[in-house]
mmCIF file of C-alpha atoms in Angstrom:
data_model
loop_
_atom_site.group_PDB
_atom_site.id
_atom_site.type_symbol
_atom_site.label_atom_id
_atom_site.label_comp_id
_atom_site.label_asym_id
_atom_site.label_seq_id
_atom_site.Cartn_x
_atom_site.Cartn_y
_atom_site.Cartn_z
ATOM 1 C CA UNK A 1 137.805 51.910 121.524
ATOM 2 C CA UNK A 2 137.693 53.939 118.286
ATOM 3 C CA UNK A 3 137.590 50.882 115.960
ATOM 4 C CA UNK A 4 134.575 49.600 117.922
ATOM 5 C CA UNK A 5 132.800 52.953 117.486
ATOM 6 C CA UNK A 6 133.505 52.882 113.752
ATOM 7 C CA UNK A 7 132.137 49.344 113.535
ATOM 8 C CA UNK A 8 128.941 50.408 115.357
ATOM 9 C CA UNK A 9 128.583 53.437 113.086
ATOM 10 C CA UNK A 10 129.036 51.276 109.983
ATOM 11 C CA UNK A 11 126.431 48.829 111.270
ATOM 12 C CA UNK A 12 123.873 51.534 112.102
ATOM 13 C CA UNK A 13 124.280 53.609 108.931
ATOM 14 C CA UNK A 14 124.987 50.695 106.551
ATOM 15 C CA UNK A 15 127.585 52.966 104.985
ATOM 16 C CA UNK A 16 125.078 55.582 103.807
ATOM 17 C CA UNK A 17 127.220 58.725 103.513
ATOM 18 C CA UNK A 18 124.449 61.139 104.559
ATOM 19 C CA UNK A 19 123.632 59.091 107.642
ATOM 20 C CA UNK A 20 127.310 58.801 108.613
ATOM 21 C CA UNK A 21 127.880 62.549 108.299
ATOM 22 C CA UNK A 22 124.686 63.524 110.107
ATOM 23 C CA UNK A 23 125.167 61.098 112.992
ATOM 24 C CA UNK A 24 128.730 62.336 113.416
ATOM 25 C CA UNK A 25 127.603 65.958 113.134
ATOM 26 C CA UNK A 26 124.973 65.380 115.793
ATOM 27 C CA UNK A 27 127.862 64.341 118.088
ATOM 28 C CA UNK A 28 126.482 60.871 118.489
ATOM 29 C CA UNK A 29 129.852 59.279 117.898
ATOM 30 C CA UNK A 30 132.404 59.400 120.674
ATOM 31 C CA UNK A 31 134.016 57.209 123.311
ATOM 32 C CA UNK A 32 130.778 56.872 125.305
ATOM 33 C CA UNK A 33 128.902 55.463 122.299
ATOM 34 C CA UNK A 34 131.369 52.582 122.133
ATOM 35 C CA UNK A 35 129.747 51.339 125.324
ATOM 36 C CA UNK A 36 126.179 51.767 124.100
ATOM 37 C CA UNK A 37 124.072 50.768 121.137
ATOM 38 C CA UNK A 38 123.829 53.491 118.507
ATOM 39 C CA UNK A 39 120.516 52.068 117.350
ATOM 40 C CA UNK A 40 118.880 53.212 120.571
ATOM 41 C CA UNK A 41 119.954 56.801 119.932
ATOM 42 C CA UNK A 42 117.499 59.112 118.248
ATOM 43 C CA UNK A 43 118.189 59.757 114.587
ATOM 44 C CA UNK A 44 119.354 63.286 113.754
ATOM 45 C CA UNK A 45 116.449 65.441 112.584
ATOM 46 C CA UNK A 46 118.089 65.980 109.175
ATOM 47 C CA UNK A 47 118.143 62.220 108.525
ATOM 48 C CA UNK A 48 114.509 61.905 109.627
ATOM 49 C CA UNK A 49 113.546 64.810 107.356
ATOM 50 C CA UNK A 50 115.209 63.209 104.325
ATOM 51 C CA UNK A 51 113.504 59.882 105.018
ATOM 52 C CA UNK A 52 110.103 61.485 105.645
ATOM 53 C CA UNK A 53 110.421 63.409 102.361
ATOM 54 C CA UNK A 54 110.945 60.104 100.533
ATOM 55 C CA UNK A 55 107.944 58.572 102.272
ATOM 56 C CA UNK A 56 105.736 61.624 101.623
ATOM 57 C CA UNK A 57 105.687 60.986 97.854
ATOM 58 C CA UNK A 58 104.100 57.545 98.327
ATOM 59 C CA UNK A 59 100.408 57.013 97.685
ATOM 60 C CA UNK A 60 98.334 56.578 100.842
ATOM 61 C CA UNK A 61 97.847 52.885 100.094
ATOM 62 C CA UNK A 62 101.566 52.200 99.511
ATOM 63 C CA UNK A 63 102.495 54.105 102.676
ATOM 64 C CA UNK A 64 99.991 52.032 104.647
ATOM 65 C CA UNK A 65 101.643 48.890 103.268
ATOM 66 C CA UNK A 66 105.049 50.244 104.338
ATOM 67 C CA UNK A 67 103.610 50.600 107.864
ATOM 68 C CA UNK A 68 102.508 46.961 107.873
ATOM 69 C CA UNK A 69 105.920 45.873 106.588
ATOM 70 C CA UNK A 70 107.777 48.004 109.146
ATOM 71 C CA UNK A 71 106.042 46.197 111.994
ATOM 72 C CA UNK A 72 106.828 42.783 110.477
ATOM 73 C CA UNK A 73 110.532 43.686 110.410
ATOM 74 C CA UNK A 74 113.403 44.513 108.082
ATOM 75 C CA UNK A 75 112.697 41.389 105.996
ATOM 76 C CA UNK A 76 109.236 40.082 105.144
ATOM 77 C CA UNK A 77 107.478 37.738 102.742
ATOM 78 C CA UNK A 78 104.616 38.367 100.362
ATOM 79 C CA UNK A 79 102.478 35.804 102.214
ATOM 80 C CA UNK A 80 102.873 37.387 105.663
ATOM 81 C CA UNK A 81 102.414 40.893 104.261
ATOM 82 C CA UNK A 82 99.187 39.819 102.549
ATOM 83 C CA UNK A 83 97.867 38.204 105.735
ATOM 84 C CA UNK A 84 98.712 41.262 107.848
ATOM 85 C CA UNK A 85 97.427 43.858 105.381
ATOM 86 C CA UNK A 86 94.289 41.973 104.312
ATOM 87 C CA UNK A 87 94.769 43.363 100.789
ATOM 88 C CA UNK A 88 93.804 41.332 97.741
ATOM 89 C CA UNK A 89 96.684 40.137 95.587
ATOM 90 C CA UNK A 90 96.277 42.748 92.811
ATOM 91 C CA UNK A 91 96.235 45.680 95.238
ATOM 92 C CA UNK A 92 99.136 44.256 97.224
ATOM 93 C CA UNK A 93 101.241 43.802 94.083
ATOM 94 C CA UNK A 94 100.500 47.392 92.940
ATOM 95 C CA UNK A 95 101.481 48.818 96.326
ATOM 96 C CA UNK A 96 104.595 46.642 96.562
ATOM 97 C CA UNK A 97 105.590 47.705 93.052
ATOM 98 C CA UNK A 98 105.304 51.342 94.107
ATOM 99 C CA UNK A 99 107.489 50.723 97.179
ATOM 100 C CA UNK A 100 109.996 48.868 94.973
ATOM 101 C CA UNK A 101 110.034 51.595 92.267
ATOM 102 C CA UNK A 102 110.586 54.277 94.926
ATOM 103 C CA UNK A 103 113.418 52.145 96.353
ATOM 104 C CA UNK A 104 111.771 51.824 99.751
ATOM 105 C CA UNK A 105 111.936 48.027 99.515
ATOM 106 C CA UNK A 106 113.942 45.597 97.406
ATOM 107 C CA UNK A 107 113.130 42.098 96.222
ATOM 108 C CA UNK A 108 114.885 39.138 97.846
ATOM 109 C CA UNK A 109 114.276 36.058 95.724
ATOM 110 C CA UNK A 110 110.780 35.207 94.506
ATOM 111 C CA UNK A 111 108.785 35.690 97.735
ATOM 112 C CA UNK A 112 110.956 37.881 99.950
ATOM 113 C CA UNK A 113 111.395 41.619 100.373
ATOM 114 C CA UNK A 114 113.313 43.907 102.672
ATOM 115 C CA UNK A 115 113.652 47.602 103.343
ATOM 116 C CA UNK A 116 116.510 49.102 101.352
ATOM 117 C CA UNK A 117 117.799 50.668 104.575
ATOM 118 C CA UNK A 118 116.793 49.857 108.131
ATOM 119 C CA UNK A 119 116.542 53.561 108.987
ATOM 120 C CA UNK A 120 113.631 53.805 106.513
ATOM 121 C CA UNK A 121 111.865 51.039 108.420
ATOM 122 C CA UNK A 122 112.778 52.618 111.764
ATOM 123 C CA UNK A 123 111.248 55.993 110.848
ATOM 124 C CA UNK A 124 108.041 54.405 109.523
ATOM 125 C CA UNK A 125 107.779 52.269 112.668
ATOM 126 C CA UNK A 126 108.491 55.016 115.213
ATOM 127 C CA UNK A 127 106.043 57.405 113.521
ATOM 128 C CA UNK A 128 103.174 54.968 114.185
ATOM 129 C CA UNK A 129 101.054 55.591 117.265
ATOM 130 C CA UNK A 130 101.532 53.152 120.149
ATOM 131 C CA UNK A 131 97.984 51.832 119.708
ATOM 132 C CA UNK A 132 98.504 51.181 115.993
ATOM 133 C CA UNK A 133 101.844 49.437 116.672
ATOM 134 C CA UNK A 134 100.177 47.138 119.232
ATOM 135 C CA UNK A 135 97.358 46.319 116.816
ATOM 136 C CA UNK A 136 99.762 45.566 113.967
ATOM 137 C CA UNK A 137 102.042 43.427 116.151
ATOM 138 C CA UNK A 138 98.945 41.412 117.079
ATOM 139 C CA UNK A 139 98.081 40.994 113.380
ATOM 140 C CA UNK A 140 101.636 39.867 112.588
ATOM 141 C CA UNK A 141 101.542 37.309 115.410
ATOM 142 C CA UNK A 142 98.232 35.969 114.117
ATOM 143 C CA UNK A 143 99.627 35.781 110.573
ATOM 144 C CA UNK A 144 102.673 33.846 111.806
ATOM 145 C CA UNK A 145 100.434 31.444 113.737
ATOM 146 C CA UNK A 146 98.364 30.833 110.603
ATOM 147 C CA UNK A 147 101.372 29.716 108.549
ATOM 148 C CA UNK A 148 101.040 26.017 107.883
ATOM 149 C CA UNK A 149 104.317 25.538 106.014
ATOM 150 C CA UNK A 150 106.497 26.629 108.925
ATOM 151 C CA UNK A 151 106.398 24.785 112.283
ATOM 152 C CA UNK A 152 105.584 27.210 115.124
ATOM 153 C CA UNK A 153 108.657 26.048 117.042
ATOM 154 C CA UNK A 154 110.796 27.588 114.283
ATOM 155 C CA UNK A 155 109.084 30.968 114.567
ATOM 156 C CA UNK A 156 108.492 30.872 118.329
ATOM 157 C CA UNK A 157 110.922 33.749 118.996
ATOM 158 C CA UNK A 158 109.177 35.903 116.366
ATOM 159 C CA UNK A 159 105.782 35.036 117.817
ATOM 160 C CA UNK A 160 107.027 35.886 121.309
ATOM 161 C CA UNK A 161 108.431 39.224 120.118
ATOM 162 C CA UNK A 162 105.212 40.230 118.324
ATOM 163 C CA UNK A 163 102.917 39.112 121.146
ATOM 164 C CA UNK A 164 105.100 41.008 123.623
ATOM 165 C CA UNK A 165 104.839 44.224 121.616
ATOM 166 C CA UNK A 166 101.115 43.601 121.124
ATOM 167 C CA UNK A 167 100.827 43.778 124.910
ATOM 168 C CA UNK A 168 99.897 40.096 125.235
ATOM 169 C CA UNK A 169 102.412 39.125 127.909
ATOM 170 C CA UNK A 170 101.028 35.642 128.691
ATOM 171 C CA UNK A 171 101.264 34.513 125.077
ATOM 172 C CA UNK A 172 104.681 36.127 124.737
ATOM 173 C CA UNK A 173 105.896 34.261 127.838
ATOM 174 C CA UNK A 174 104.643 30.954 126.444
ATOM 175 C CA UNK A 175 106.407 31.494 123.113
ATOM 176 C CA UNK A 176 109.662 32.713 124.725
ATOM 177 C CA UNK A 177 109.755 29.411 126.646
ATOM 178 C CA UNK A 178 109.018 27.520 123.432
ATOM 179 C CA UNK A 179 111.774 29.436 121.618
ATOM 180 C CA UNK A 180 114.261 28.676 124.414
ATOM 181 C CA UNK A 181 113.413 24.977 124.308
ATOM 182 C CA UNK A 182 113.813 24.972 120.522
ATOM 183 C CA UNK A 183 117.203 26.692 120.836
ATOM 184 C CA UNK A 184 118.349 24.032 123.316
ATOM 185 C CA UNK A 185 117.304 21.299 120.892
ATOM 186 C CA UNK A 186 119.472 22.976 118.241
ATOM 187 C CA UNK A 187 122.427 23.153 120.675
ATOM 188 C CA UNK A 188 122.311 26.954 120.880
ATOM 189 C CA UNK A 189 122.620 27.505 124.665
ATOM 190 C CA UNK A 190 123.426 31.252 124.482
ATOM 191 C CA UNK A 191 120.335 31.905 122.388
ATOM 192 C CA UNK A 192 118.271 29.741 124.767
ATOM 193 C CA UNK A 193 119.483 31.739 127.780
ATOM 194 C CA UNK A 194 118.519 35.041 126.108
ATOM 195 C CA UNK A 195 115.066 33.749 125.281
ATOM 196 C CA UNK A 196 114.467 32.271 128.719
ATOM 197 C CA UNK A 197 115.555 35.558 130.316
#
C-alpha cells in the first residue's frame, strides 16, 4: 500500500517540498490514506498560512480576479475569464500580469492560463463564501454557454458541474445527460456511466 500512498502524496503536493513535509507532519499520510483521496483532507494550517501570505500581497483587483479564476478551475482561458469577471481588456491584462509576476498563475500558450499550484487555487476557492461561490459558478456556466466557437456538447460536463455548484439542479441534470450522451458517441462508456450517475 505504501507506493500507492506515495503516488497520492505526489499527486496532491505536485512535488512541492513544503507541502510534502507539512502534509506528512500533520500525519495525513498513512495506510488509511491509501484508501481515501488526500485532496479531500484539509490542508495543514502551515501550508494555508504560506499560501495566504502570498495572496495577501496582491492588489484587491488582482485578488478578485484570482477568485474568478479559482471558480473556473485549475486551467482557464482569457476569454472565459473576461466574460466571468466583466473587466475590460486593459484592466484584465493588468490584473493577469500581476498574478503572473507573483507566480500565482502561469501562461499556457497564447490564450490559456493555469494556477502554478492547485493548492493555491484550492485555498482561494475554499476561502470564498458559499453564496459567492454559487454566484460565480453561475457566471462561469453562463460564460461557457455564450461561447460560440465551442459546441455545448463538448463542454456539457463543465456546464453540468458549474450549474450543479450554482445550485441549479435542473440545468445540471440536463447537462449531465447531455455529457453522458456525448461520451457514448465518443465511445467512452466509463465516462458516460459517471456522468449519468
